[in-house]
Short mmCIF file of N, CA and C in Angstrom, two decimals:
data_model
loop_
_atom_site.label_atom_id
_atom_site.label_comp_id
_atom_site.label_asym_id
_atom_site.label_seq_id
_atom_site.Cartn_x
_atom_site.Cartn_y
_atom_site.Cartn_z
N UNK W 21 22.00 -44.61 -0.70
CA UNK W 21 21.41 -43.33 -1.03
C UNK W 21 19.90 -43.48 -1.13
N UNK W 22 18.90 -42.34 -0.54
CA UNK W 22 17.65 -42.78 -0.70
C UNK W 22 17.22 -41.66 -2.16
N UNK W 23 16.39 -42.54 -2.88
CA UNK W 23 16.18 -42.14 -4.02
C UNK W 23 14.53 -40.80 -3.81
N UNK W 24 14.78 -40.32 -5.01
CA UNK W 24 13.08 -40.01 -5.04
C UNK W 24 12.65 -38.99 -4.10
N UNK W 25 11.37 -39.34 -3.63
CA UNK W 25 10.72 -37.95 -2.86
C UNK W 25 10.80 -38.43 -1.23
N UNK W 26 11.41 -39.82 -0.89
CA UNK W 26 11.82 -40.05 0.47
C UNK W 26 12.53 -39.33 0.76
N UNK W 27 13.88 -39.01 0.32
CA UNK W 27 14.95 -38.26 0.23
C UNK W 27 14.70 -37.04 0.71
N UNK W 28 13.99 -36.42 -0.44
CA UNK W 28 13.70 -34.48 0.06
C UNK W 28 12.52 -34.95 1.56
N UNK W 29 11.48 -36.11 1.58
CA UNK W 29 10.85 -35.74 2.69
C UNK W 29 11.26 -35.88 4.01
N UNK W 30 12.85 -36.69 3.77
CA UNK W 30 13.53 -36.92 5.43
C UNK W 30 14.51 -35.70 4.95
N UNK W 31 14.58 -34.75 4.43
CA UNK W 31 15.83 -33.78 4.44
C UNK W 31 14.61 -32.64 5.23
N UNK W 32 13.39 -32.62 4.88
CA UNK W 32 12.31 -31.46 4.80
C UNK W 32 12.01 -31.89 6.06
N UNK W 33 12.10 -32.89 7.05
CA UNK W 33 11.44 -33.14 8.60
C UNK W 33 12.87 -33.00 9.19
N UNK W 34 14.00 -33.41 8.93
CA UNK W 34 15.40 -32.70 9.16
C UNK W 34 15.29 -31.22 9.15
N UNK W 35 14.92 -30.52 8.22
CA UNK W 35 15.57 -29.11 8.20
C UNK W 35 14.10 -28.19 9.36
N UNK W 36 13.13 -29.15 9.75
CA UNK W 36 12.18 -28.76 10.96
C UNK W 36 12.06 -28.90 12.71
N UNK W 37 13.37 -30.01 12.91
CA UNK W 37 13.66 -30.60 13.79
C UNK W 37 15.28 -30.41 14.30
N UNK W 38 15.72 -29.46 13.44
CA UNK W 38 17.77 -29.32 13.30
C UNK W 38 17.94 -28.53 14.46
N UNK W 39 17.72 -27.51 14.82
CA UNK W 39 17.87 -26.87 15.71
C UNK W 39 17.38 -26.59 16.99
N UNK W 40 16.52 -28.44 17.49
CA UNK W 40 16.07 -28.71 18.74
C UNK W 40 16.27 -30.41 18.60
N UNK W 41 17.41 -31.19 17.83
CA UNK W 41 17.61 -31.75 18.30
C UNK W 41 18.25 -32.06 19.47
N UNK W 42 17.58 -33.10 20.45
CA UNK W 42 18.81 -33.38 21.60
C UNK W 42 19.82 -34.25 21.82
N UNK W 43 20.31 -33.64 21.27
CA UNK W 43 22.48 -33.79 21.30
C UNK W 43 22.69 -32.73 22.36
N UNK W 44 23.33 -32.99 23.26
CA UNK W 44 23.76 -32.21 24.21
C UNK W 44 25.15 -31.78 23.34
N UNK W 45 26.00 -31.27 22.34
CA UNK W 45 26.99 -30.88 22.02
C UNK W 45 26.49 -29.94 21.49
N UNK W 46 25.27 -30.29 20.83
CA UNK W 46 24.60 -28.83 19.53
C UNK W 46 23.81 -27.92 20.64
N UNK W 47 22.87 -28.40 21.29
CA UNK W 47 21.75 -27.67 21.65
C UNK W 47 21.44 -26.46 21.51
N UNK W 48 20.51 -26.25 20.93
CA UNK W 48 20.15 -25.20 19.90
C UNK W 48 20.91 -25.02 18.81
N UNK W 49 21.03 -26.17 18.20
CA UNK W 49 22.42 -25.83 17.10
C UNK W 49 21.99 -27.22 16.04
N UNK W 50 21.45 -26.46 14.78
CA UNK W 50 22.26 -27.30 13.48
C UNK W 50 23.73 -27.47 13.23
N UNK W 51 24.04 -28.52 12.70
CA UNK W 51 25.63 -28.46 12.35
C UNK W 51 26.01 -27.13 11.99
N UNK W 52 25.15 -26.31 10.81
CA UNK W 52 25.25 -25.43 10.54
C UNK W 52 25.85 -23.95 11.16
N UNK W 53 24.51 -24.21 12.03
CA UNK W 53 24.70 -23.12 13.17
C UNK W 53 25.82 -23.15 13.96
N UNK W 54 26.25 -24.43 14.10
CA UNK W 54 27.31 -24.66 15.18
C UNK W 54 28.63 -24.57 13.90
N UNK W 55 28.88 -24.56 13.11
CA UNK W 55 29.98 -23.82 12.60
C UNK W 55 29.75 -22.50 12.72
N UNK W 56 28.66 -21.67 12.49
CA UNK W 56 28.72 -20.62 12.51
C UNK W 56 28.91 -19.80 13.65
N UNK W 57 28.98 -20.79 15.28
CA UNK W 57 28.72 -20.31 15.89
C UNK W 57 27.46 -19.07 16.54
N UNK W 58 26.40 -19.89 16.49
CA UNK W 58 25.20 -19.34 16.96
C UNK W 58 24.12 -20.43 17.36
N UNK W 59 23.50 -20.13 17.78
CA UNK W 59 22.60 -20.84 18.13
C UNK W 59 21.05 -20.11 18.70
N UNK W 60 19.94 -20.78 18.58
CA UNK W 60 18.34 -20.57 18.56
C UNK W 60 18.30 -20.72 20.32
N UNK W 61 17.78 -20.18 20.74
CA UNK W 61 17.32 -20.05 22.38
C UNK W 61 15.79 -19.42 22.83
N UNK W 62 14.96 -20.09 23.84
CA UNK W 62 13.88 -19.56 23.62
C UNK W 62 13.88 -17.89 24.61
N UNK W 63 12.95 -17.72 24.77
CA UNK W 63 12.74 -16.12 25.50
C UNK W 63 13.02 -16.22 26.95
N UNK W 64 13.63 -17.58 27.57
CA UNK W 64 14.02 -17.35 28.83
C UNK W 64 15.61 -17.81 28.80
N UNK W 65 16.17 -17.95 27.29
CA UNK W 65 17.90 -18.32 27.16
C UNK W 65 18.76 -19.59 26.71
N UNK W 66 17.47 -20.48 27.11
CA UNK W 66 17.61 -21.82 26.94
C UNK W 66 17.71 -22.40 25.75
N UNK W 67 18.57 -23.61 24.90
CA UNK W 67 18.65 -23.86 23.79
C UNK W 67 17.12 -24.05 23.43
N UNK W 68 16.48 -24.11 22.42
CA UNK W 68 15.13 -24.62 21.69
C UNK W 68 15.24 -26.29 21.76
N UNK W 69 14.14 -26.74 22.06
CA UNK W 69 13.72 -28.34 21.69
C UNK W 69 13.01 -28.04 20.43
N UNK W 70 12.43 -29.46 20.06
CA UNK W 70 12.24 -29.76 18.76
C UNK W 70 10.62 -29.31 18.72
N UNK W 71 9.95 -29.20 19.74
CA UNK W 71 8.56 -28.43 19.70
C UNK W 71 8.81 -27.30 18.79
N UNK W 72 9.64 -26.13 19.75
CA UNK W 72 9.91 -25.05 19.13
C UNK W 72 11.05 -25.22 17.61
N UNK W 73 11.48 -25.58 17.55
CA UNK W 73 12.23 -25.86 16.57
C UNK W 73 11.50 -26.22 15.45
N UNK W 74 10.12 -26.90 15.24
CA UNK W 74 9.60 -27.17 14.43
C UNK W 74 8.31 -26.03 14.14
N UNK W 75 8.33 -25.36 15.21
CA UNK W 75 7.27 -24.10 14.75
C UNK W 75 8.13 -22.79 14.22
N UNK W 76 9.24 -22.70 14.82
CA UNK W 76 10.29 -22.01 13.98
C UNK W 76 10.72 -21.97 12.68
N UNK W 77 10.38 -22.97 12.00
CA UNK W 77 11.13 -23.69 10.75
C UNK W 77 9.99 -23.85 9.90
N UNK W 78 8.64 -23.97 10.48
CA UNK W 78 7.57 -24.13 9.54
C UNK W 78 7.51 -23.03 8.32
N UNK W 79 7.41 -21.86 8.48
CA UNK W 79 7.31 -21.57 7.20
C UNK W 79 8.15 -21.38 6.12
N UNK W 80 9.59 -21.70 6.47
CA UNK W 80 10.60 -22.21 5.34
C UNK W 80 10.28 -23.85 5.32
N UNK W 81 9.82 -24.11 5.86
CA UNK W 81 9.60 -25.65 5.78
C UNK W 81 8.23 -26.24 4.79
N UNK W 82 6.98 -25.11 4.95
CA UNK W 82 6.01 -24.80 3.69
C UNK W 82 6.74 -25.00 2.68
N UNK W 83 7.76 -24.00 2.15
CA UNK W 83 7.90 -23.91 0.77
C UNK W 83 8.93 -24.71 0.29
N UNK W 84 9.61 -25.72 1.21
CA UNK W 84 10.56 -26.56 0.77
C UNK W 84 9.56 -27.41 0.53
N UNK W 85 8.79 -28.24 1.29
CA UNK W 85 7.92 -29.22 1.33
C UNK W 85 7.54 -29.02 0.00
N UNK W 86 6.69 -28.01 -0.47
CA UNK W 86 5.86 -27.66 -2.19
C UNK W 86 6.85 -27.73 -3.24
N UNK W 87 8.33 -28.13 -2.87
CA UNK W 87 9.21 -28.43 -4.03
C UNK W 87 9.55 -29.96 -4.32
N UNK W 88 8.55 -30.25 -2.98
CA UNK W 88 8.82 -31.83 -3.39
C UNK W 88 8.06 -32.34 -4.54
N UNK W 89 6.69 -31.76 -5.07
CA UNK W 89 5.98 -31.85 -5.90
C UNK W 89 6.70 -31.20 -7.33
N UNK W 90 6.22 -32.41 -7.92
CA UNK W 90 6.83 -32.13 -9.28
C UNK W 90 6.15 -30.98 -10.54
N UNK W 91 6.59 -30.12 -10.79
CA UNK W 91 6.56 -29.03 -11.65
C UNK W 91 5.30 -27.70 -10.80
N UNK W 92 4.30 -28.58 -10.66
CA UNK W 92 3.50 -27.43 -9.98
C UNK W 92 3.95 -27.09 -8.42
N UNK W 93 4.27 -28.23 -8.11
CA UNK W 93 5.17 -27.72 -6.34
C UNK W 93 6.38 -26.72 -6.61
N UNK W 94 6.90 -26.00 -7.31
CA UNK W 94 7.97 -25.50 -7.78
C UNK W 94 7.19 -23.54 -7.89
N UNK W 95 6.08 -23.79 -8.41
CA UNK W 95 5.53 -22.86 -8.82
C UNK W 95 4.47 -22.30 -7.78
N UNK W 96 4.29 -22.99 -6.94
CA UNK W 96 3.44 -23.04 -5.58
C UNK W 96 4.54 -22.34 -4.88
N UNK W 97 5.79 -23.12 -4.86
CA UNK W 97 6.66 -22.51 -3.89
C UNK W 97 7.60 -21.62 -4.13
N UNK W 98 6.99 -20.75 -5.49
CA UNK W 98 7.94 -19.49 -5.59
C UNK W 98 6.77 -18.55 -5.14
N UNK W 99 5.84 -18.48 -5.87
CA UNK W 99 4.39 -18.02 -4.99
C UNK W 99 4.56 -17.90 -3.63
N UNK W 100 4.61 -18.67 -3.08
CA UNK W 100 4.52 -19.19 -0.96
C UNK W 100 5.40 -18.29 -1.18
N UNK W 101 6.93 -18.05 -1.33
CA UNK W 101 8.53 -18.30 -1.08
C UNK W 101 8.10 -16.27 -0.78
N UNK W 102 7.88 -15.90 -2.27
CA UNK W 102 7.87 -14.24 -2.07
C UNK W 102 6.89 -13.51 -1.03
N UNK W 103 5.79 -14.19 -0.89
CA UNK W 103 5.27 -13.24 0.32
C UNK W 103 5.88 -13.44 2.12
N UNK W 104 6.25 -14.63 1.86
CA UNK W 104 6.97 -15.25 3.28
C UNK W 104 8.11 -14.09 3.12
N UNK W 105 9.24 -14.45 2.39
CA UNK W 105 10.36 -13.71 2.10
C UNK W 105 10.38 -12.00 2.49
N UNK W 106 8.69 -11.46 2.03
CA UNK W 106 8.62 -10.01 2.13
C UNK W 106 8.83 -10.04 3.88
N UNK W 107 7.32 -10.96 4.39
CA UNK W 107 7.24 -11.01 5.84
C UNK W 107 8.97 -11.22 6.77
N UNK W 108 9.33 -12.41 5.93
CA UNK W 108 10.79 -12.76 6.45
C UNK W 108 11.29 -11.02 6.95
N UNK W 109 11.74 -10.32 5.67
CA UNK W 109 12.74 -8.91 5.83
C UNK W 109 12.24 -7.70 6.20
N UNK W 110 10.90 -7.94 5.97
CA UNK W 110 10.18 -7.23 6.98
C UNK W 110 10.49 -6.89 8.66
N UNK W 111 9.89 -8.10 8.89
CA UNK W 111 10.02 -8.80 10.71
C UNK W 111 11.78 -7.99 11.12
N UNK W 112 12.66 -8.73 10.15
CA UNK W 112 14.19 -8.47 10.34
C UNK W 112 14.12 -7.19 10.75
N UNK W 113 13.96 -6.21 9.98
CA UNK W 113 14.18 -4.86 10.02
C UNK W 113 13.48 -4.61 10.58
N UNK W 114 12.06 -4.66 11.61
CA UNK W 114 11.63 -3.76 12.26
C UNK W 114 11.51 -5.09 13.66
N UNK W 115 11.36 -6.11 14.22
CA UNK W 115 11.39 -7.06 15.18
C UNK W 115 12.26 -6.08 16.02
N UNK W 116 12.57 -5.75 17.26
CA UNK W 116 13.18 -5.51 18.54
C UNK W 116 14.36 -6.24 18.17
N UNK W 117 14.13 -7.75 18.41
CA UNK W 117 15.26 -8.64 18.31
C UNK W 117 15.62 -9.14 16.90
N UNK W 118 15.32 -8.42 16.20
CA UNK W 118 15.78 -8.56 14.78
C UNK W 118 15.11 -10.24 14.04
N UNK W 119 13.68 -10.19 14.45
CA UNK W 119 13.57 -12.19 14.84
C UNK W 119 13.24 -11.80 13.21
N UNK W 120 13.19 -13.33 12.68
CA UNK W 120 12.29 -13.54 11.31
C UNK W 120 10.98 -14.18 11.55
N UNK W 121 10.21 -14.41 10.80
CA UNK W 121 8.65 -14.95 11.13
C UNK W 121 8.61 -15.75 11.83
N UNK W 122 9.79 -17.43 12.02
CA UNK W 122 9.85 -18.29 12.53
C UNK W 122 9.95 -18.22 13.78
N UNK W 123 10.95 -17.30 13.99
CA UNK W 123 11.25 -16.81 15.69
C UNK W 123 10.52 -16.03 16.38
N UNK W 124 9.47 -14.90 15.30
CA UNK W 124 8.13 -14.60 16.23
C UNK W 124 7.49 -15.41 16.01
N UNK W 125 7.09 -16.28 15.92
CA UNK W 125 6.00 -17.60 15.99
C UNK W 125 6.80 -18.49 17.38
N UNK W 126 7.98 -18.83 17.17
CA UNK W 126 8.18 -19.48 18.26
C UNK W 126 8.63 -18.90 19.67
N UNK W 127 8.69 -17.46 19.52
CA UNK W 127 9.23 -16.76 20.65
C UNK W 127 10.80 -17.00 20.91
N UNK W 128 11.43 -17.36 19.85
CA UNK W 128 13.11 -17.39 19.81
C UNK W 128 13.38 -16.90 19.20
N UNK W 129 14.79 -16.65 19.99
CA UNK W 129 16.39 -15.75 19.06
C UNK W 129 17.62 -16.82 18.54
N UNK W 130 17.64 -16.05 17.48
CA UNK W 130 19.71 -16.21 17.20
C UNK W 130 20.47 -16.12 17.85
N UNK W 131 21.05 -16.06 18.33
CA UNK W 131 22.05 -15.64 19.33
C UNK W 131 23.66 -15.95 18.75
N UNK W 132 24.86 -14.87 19.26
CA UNK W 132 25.91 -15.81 19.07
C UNK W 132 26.92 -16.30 20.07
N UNK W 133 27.39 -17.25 20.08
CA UNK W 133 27.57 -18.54 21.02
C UNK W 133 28.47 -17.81 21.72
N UNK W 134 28.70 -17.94 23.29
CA UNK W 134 29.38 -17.25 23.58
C UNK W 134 31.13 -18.37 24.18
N UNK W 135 32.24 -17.31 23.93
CA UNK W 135 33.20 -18.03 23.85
C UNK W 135 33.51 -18.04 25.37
N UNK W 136 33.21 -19.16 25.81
CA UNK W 136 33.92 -19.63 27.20
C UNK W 136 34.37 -20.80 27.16
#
């Protein structure tokens, strides 16, 4: 088990890189996603690489990162967390493609997986 702030900082470059790793089984797919059946694709269909995948994820990836810091990173990242969050449900409800901040920054969608 890795102890300490290694831990959250390989979970925090994990949760920036999940949905453009290349595994040809996931592509465009966190484990996550891939139970849920969906997956991240850029604006021409294609699963996301980890370029996009990591500009996608950056600004939930801001405010995880500021929780790695002890007591004031907590308080930084409820601060960060609510104006992102507004932008987040914002974007949702009025985006074309329903994107959140991450996906207009990276020019990707959600999508859900299709059953063939």
């Amino acid at each position: 088990m890795i102890k300490g702030g290694a831990g959250a900082l390989i979970g925090f470059f994990y949760s920036l890189v999940a949905d453009g790793l290349p595994i040809r089984a996931l592509a465009g797919q966190s484990p996550g996603k891939k139970l849920l059946g969906i997956r991240v694709v850029d604006e021409s269909g294609r699963p996301i690489g980890i370029k996009l995948s990591v500009i996608r994820n950056i600004p939930v990836g801001i405010v995880t990162f500021l929780m790695v810091i002890p007591f004031w990173g907590w308080i930084l990242a409820l601060l960060t967390a609510l104006p992102f969050g507004l932008i987040e449900l914002s974007l949702i409800a009025r985006a074309p493609g329903k994107q959140r901040l991450g996906d207009v920054l990276a020019g990707s969608f959600v999508i859900r997986e299709s059953k063939s």
